[in-house]
Amino acid sequence: MNSTPASVPTCRLAVLASGAGSTLQAVAQACSDGALSARIALVISNNRDAGALHIAQNLGLPHLHLSGQTHPDTTPTPGDALDMAMLQALQQSGAHIVVLAGYMKKVGPRVLAAFQGHIINTHPALLPLFGGHGMYGQRVHAAVLAAGATVTGPTIHHVTAGYDEGGILAQTHVAVLAGDTPQSLATRVQTAEKTLLVQTLQGLAQPFCAPTANP
């Protein structure tokens, strides 16, 4: 008698990160724990000293530093060499979904076209509020507090050519408390953001999971 078919986590993720890599760590942990039916096929950072690259190395994950330093422009189009290099690396990794997790650079048009509908970003506010060019990190939380908002929270959205303009996939609310600072608010939003990202990725990963019957 067969039990309910299980899912083989064949979904391959590529994670782009510029900073410490706490979101990468959360996604990797979810993959390891089975909360996320996927595996990380590649980590890319534009910052050679990024904590995300050290985390990837410690976890034995394939990782690359790709930036204007590694791929200076050799064509009239700014960023074209880097865009081509990133696309090649992502395709060679077999990634199904690309996750921007604190990635501080715009993604090139070649990568956007190749992964249209399969490249997502996390933003620490309830878009379309507090988004756009220059709105990242503590700047977002400071703007939320300056506006007198009583609620904020993370957004997961598709990545397009415009900053924070892609379709929204998921949001969750985080209360703004009396006496909050940008730092205290960031801590709570980041916790919610990681949980929301794993939940969203689990849904996106399902089409790539192959069912297998257990005897």
GROMACS .gro file of C-alpha atoms in nm:
model
  215
    1MET     CA    1   0.000   0.000   0.000
    2ASN     CA    2   0.143   0.338  -0.102
    3SER     CA    3   0.140   0.641   0.120
    4THR     CA    4   0.074   0.992  -0.002
    5PRO     CA    5   0.329   1.089  -0.269
    6ALA     CA    6   0.613   1.301  -0.139
    7SER     CA    7   0.783   1.583  -0.326
    8VAL     CA    8   1.144   1.574  -0.438
    9PRO     CA    9   1.286   1.927  -0.397
   10THR     CA   10   1.416   1.979  -0.749
   11CYS     CA   11   1.362   2.357  -0.743
   12ARG     CA   12   1.694   2.535  -0.771
   13LEU     CA   13   1.736   2.882  -0.625
   14ALA     CA   14   1.993   3.148  -0.699
   15VAL     CA   15   2.035   3.412  -0.429
   16LEU     CA   16   2.177   3.758  -0.501
   17ALA     CA   17   2.299   3.944  -0.191
   18SER     CA   18   2.521   4.240  -0.115
   19GLY     CA   19   2.544   4.239   0.264
   20ALA     CA   20   2.565   4.022   0.572
   21GLY     CA   21   2.353   3.743   0.428
   22SER     CA   22   2.101   3.691   0.710
   23THR     CA   23   1.823   3.632   0.458
   24LEU     CA   24   2.041   3.385   0.268
   25GLN     CA   25   2.103   3.206   0.598
   26ALA     CA   26   1.729   3.186   0.666
   27VAL     CA   27   1.656   3.045   0.321
   28ALA     CA   28   1.938   2.791   0.349
   29GLN     CA   29   1.811   2.684   0.691
   30ALA     CA   30   1.458   2.641   0.556
   31CYS     CA   31   1.593   2.423   0.275
   32SER     CA   32   1.788   2.214   0.524
   33ASP     CA   33   1.491   2.179   0.761
   34GLY     CA   34   1.251   2.079   0.485
   35ALA     CA   35   1.035   2.389   0.533
   36LEU     CA   36   1.132   2.490   0.180
   37SER     CA   37   1.127   2.230  -0.096
   38ALA     CA   38   1.424   2.371  -0.283
   39ARG     CA   39   1.799   2.395  -0.278
   40ILE     CA   40   2.035   2.683  -0.332
   41ALA     CA   41   2.226   2.632  -0.656
   42LEU     CA   42   2.423   2.957  -0.656
   43VAL     CA   43   2.495   3.266  -0.446
   44ILE     CA   44   2.612   3.583  -0.621
   45SER     CA   45   2.732   3.905  -0.461
   46ASN     CA   46   2.855   4.230  -0.608
   47ASN     CA   47   3.061   4.279  -0.290
   48ARG     CA   48   3.367   4.057  -0.264
   49ASP     CA   49   3.369   4.100   0.116
   50ALA     CA   50   2.997   4.034   0.166
   51GLY     CA   51   2.902   3.820   0.459
   52ALA     CA   52   2.671   3.634   0.221
   53LEU     CA   53   2.973   3.494   0.037
   54HIS     CA   54   3.128   3.377   0.364
   55ILE     CA   55   2.801   3.208   0.460
   56ALA     CA   56   2.784   3.039   0.120
   57GLN     CA   57   3.141   2.917   0.157
   58ASN     CA   58   3.077   2.783   0.507
   59LEU     CA   59   2.765   2.600   0.385
   60GLY     CA   60   2.941   2.457   0.081
   61LEU     CA   61   2.719   2.647  -0.162
   62PRO     CA   62   2.844   2.753  -0.505
   63HIS     CA   63   2.919   3.123  -0.493
   64LEU     CA   64   3.057   3.402  -0.710
   65HIS     CA   65   3.164   3.762  -0.682
   66LEU     CA   66   3.037   3.939  -0.993
   67SER     CA   67   3.064   4.315  -1.019
   68GLY     CA   68   3.195   4.598  -1.230
   69GLN     CA   69   3.539   4.508  -1.094
   70THR     CA   70   3.527   4.152  -1.222
   71HIS     CA   71   3.352   4.249  -1.545
   72PRO     CA   72   3.437   4.605  -1.648
   73ASP     CA   73   3.247   4.742  -1.945
   74THR     CA   74   3.393   4.656  -2.282
   75THR     CA   75   3.085   4.759  -2.479
   76PRO     CA   76   2.913   5.096  -2.525
   77THR     CA   77   2.625   4.977  -2.304
   78PRO     CA   78   2.695   5.034  -1.932
   79GLY     CA   79   2.673   4.713  -1.732
   80ASP     CA   80   2.643   4.488  -2.035
   81ALA     CA   81   2.949   4.277  -1.956
   82LEU     CA   82   2.827   4.213  -1.602
   83ASP     CA   83   2.475   4.140  -1.721
   84MET     CA   84   2.603   3.879  -1.967
   85ALA     CA   85   2.829   3.720  -1.704
   86MET     CA   86   2.548   3.699  -1.451
   87LEU     CA   87   2.309   3.549  -1.703
   88GLN     CA   88   2.563   3.285  -1.797
   89ALA     CA   89   2.628   3.197  -1.432
   90LEU     CA   90   2.257   3.173  -1.352
   91GLN     CA   91   2.186   2.956  -1.654
   92GLN     CA   92   2.478   2.726  -1.581
   93SER     CA   93   2.352   2.684  -1.224
   94GLY     CA   94   2.017   2.563  -1.355
   95ALA     CA   95   1.835   2.813  -1.133
   96HIS     CA   96   1.457   2.818  -1.163
   97ILE     CA   97   1.402   3.116  -0.931
   98VAL     CA   98   1.630   3.411  -0.860
   99VAL     CA   99   1.595   3.575  -0.517
  100LEU     CA  100   1.724   3.925  -0.447
  101ALA     CA  101   1.801   3.924  -0.075
  102GLY     CA  102   1.948   4.262   0.008
  103TYR     CA  103   2.103   4.297  -0.337
  104MET     CA  104   2.200   4.661  -0.384
  105LYS     CA  105   2.240   4.674  -0.762
  106LYS     CA  106   1.995   4.689  -1.049
  107VAL     CA  107   1.959   4.363  -1.237
  108GLY     CA  108   2.050   4.386  -1.606
  109PRO     CA  109   1.799   4.355  -1.891
  110ARG     CA  110   1.934   4.020  -2.013
  111VAL     CA  111   1.881   3.857  -1.674
  112LEU     CA  112   1.539   4.021  -1.636
  113ALA     CA  113   1.428   3.892  -1.975
  114ALA     CA  114   1.557   3.538  -1.919
  115PHE     CA  115   1.396   3.507  -1.573
  116GLN     CA  116   1.084   3.715  -1.627
  117GLY     CA  117   0.824   3.612  -1.372
  118HIS     CA  118   1.082   3.407  -1.182
  119ILE     CA  119   1.295   3.675  -1.018
  120ILE     CA  120   1.176   3.821  -0.688
  121ASN     CA  121   1.286   4.078  -0.434
  122THR     CA  122   1.220   4.147  -0.067
  123HIS     CA  123   1.141   4.505   0.037
  124PRO     CA  124   1.102   4.614   0.401
  125ALA     CA  125   0.783   4.819   0.358
  126LEU     CA  126   0.430   4.776   0.232
  127LEU     CA  127   0.472   4.868  -0.133
  128PRO     CA  128   0.382   5.081  -0.316
  129LEU     CA  129   0.455   5.296  -0.009
  130PHE     CA  130   0.814   5.378   0.074
  131GLY     CA  131   0.964   5.225  -0.239
  132GLY     CA  132   1.170   5.348  -0.531
  133HIS     CA  133   1.525   5.458  -0.599
  134GLY     CA  134   1.731   5.504  -0.282
  135MET     CA  135   1.473   5.344  -0.055
  136TYR     CA  136   1.648   5.058   0.118
  137GLY     CA  137   1.752   4.946   0.464
  138GLN     CA  138   1.727   5.198   0.746
  139ARG     CA  139   1.612   5.468   0.505
  140VAL     CA  140   1.284   5.284   0.459
  141HIS     CA  141   1.217   5.244   0.830
  142ALA     CA  142   1.312   5.606   0.900
  143ALA     CA  143   1.064   5.717   0.632
  144VAL     CA  144   0.791   5.499   0.782
  145LEU     CA  145   0.843   5.658   1.123
  146ALA     CA  146   0.866   6.010   0.979
  147ALA     CA  147   0.533   5.957   0.802
  148GLY     CA  148   0.364   5.859   1.129
  149ALA     CA  149   0.255   5.521   0.992
  150THR     CA  150   0.100   5.285   1.244
  151VAL     CA  151   0.165   4.971   1.040
  152THR     CA  152   0.441   4.858   0.808
  153GLY     CA  153   0.577   4.521   0.698
  154PRO     CA  154   0.769   4.336   0.429
  155THR     CA  155   0.670   4.292   0.066
  156ILE     CA  156   0.776   4.017  -0.173
  157HIS     CA  157   0.745   4.128  -0.534
  158HIS     CA  158   0.851   4.046  -0.887
  159VAL     CA  159   1.158   4.228  -1.014
  160THR     CA  160   1.126   4.451  -1.319
  161ALA     CA  161   1.339   4.727  -1.471
  162GLY     CA  162   1.195   4.989  -1.232
  163TYR     CA  163   1.283   5.000  -0.863
  164ASP     CA  164   1.016   4.821  -0.654
  165GLU     CA  165   0.761   4.838  -0.938
  166GLY     CA  166   0.701   4.467  -1.001
  167GLY     CA  167   0.380   4.288  -0.913
  168ILE     CA  168   0.329   4.214  -0.545
  169LEU     CA  169   0.335   3.846  -0.447
  170ALA     CA  170   0.289   3.870  -0.070
  171GLN     CA  171   0.284   4.113   0.221
  172THR     CA  172   0.245   4.088   0.595
  173HIS     CA  173   0.175   4.357   0.853
  174VAL     CA  174   0.403   4.460   1.136
  175ALA     CA  175   0.277   4.713   1.392
  176VAL     CA  176   0.474   5.032   1.446
  177LEU     CA  177   0.513   5.072   1.823
  178ALA     CA  178   0.541   5.386   2.030
  179GLY     CA  179   0.906   5.465   2.083
  180ASP     CA  180   1.022   5.267   1.780
  181THR     CA  181   1.350   5.365   1.620
  182PRO     CA  182   1.453   5.268   1.266
  183GLN     CA  183   1.670   4.998   1.423
  184SER     CA  184   1.400   4.847   1.647
  185LEU     CA  185   1.146   4.854   1.366
  186ALA     CA  186   1.394   4.697   1.126
  187THR     CA  187   1.451   4.406   1.363
  188ARG     CA  188   1.083   4.311   1.369
  189VAL     CA  189   1.028   4.368   0.999
  190GLN     CA  190   1.333   4.157   0.910
  191THR     CA  191   1.203   3.868   1.118
  192ALA     CA  192   0.866   3.884   0.942
  193GLU     CA  193   1.039   3.927   0.607
  194LYS     CA  194   1.235   3.604   0.636
  195THR     CA  195   0.926   3.405   0.732
  196LEU     CA  196   0.724   3.558   0.448
  197LEU     CA  197   1.001   3.491   0.196
  198VAL     CA  198   1.025   3.123   0.286
  199GLN     CA  199   0.648   3.083   0.266
  200THR     CA  200   0.635   3.260  -0.071
  201LEU     CA  201   0.925   3.059  -0.211
  202GLN     CA  202   0.759   2.736  -0.101
  203GLY     CA  203   0.459   2.823  -0.314
  204LEU     CA  204   0.675   2.921  -0.611
  205ALA     CA  205   0.886   2.606  -0.578
  206GLN     CA  206   0.598   2.360  -0.599
  207PRO     CA  207   0.576   2.345  -0.981
  208PHE     CA  208   0.941   2.236  -0.985
  209CYS     CA  209   0.898   1.957  -0.728
  210ALA     CA  210   0.865   1.611  -0.875
  211PRO     CA  211   0.616   1.382  -0.696
  212THR     CA  212   0.743   1.039  -0.604
  213ALA     CA  213   0.541   0.755  -0.451
  214ASN     CA  214   0.674   0.606  -0.130
  215PRO     CA  215   0.631   0.229  -0.093
   0.00000   0.00000   0.00000
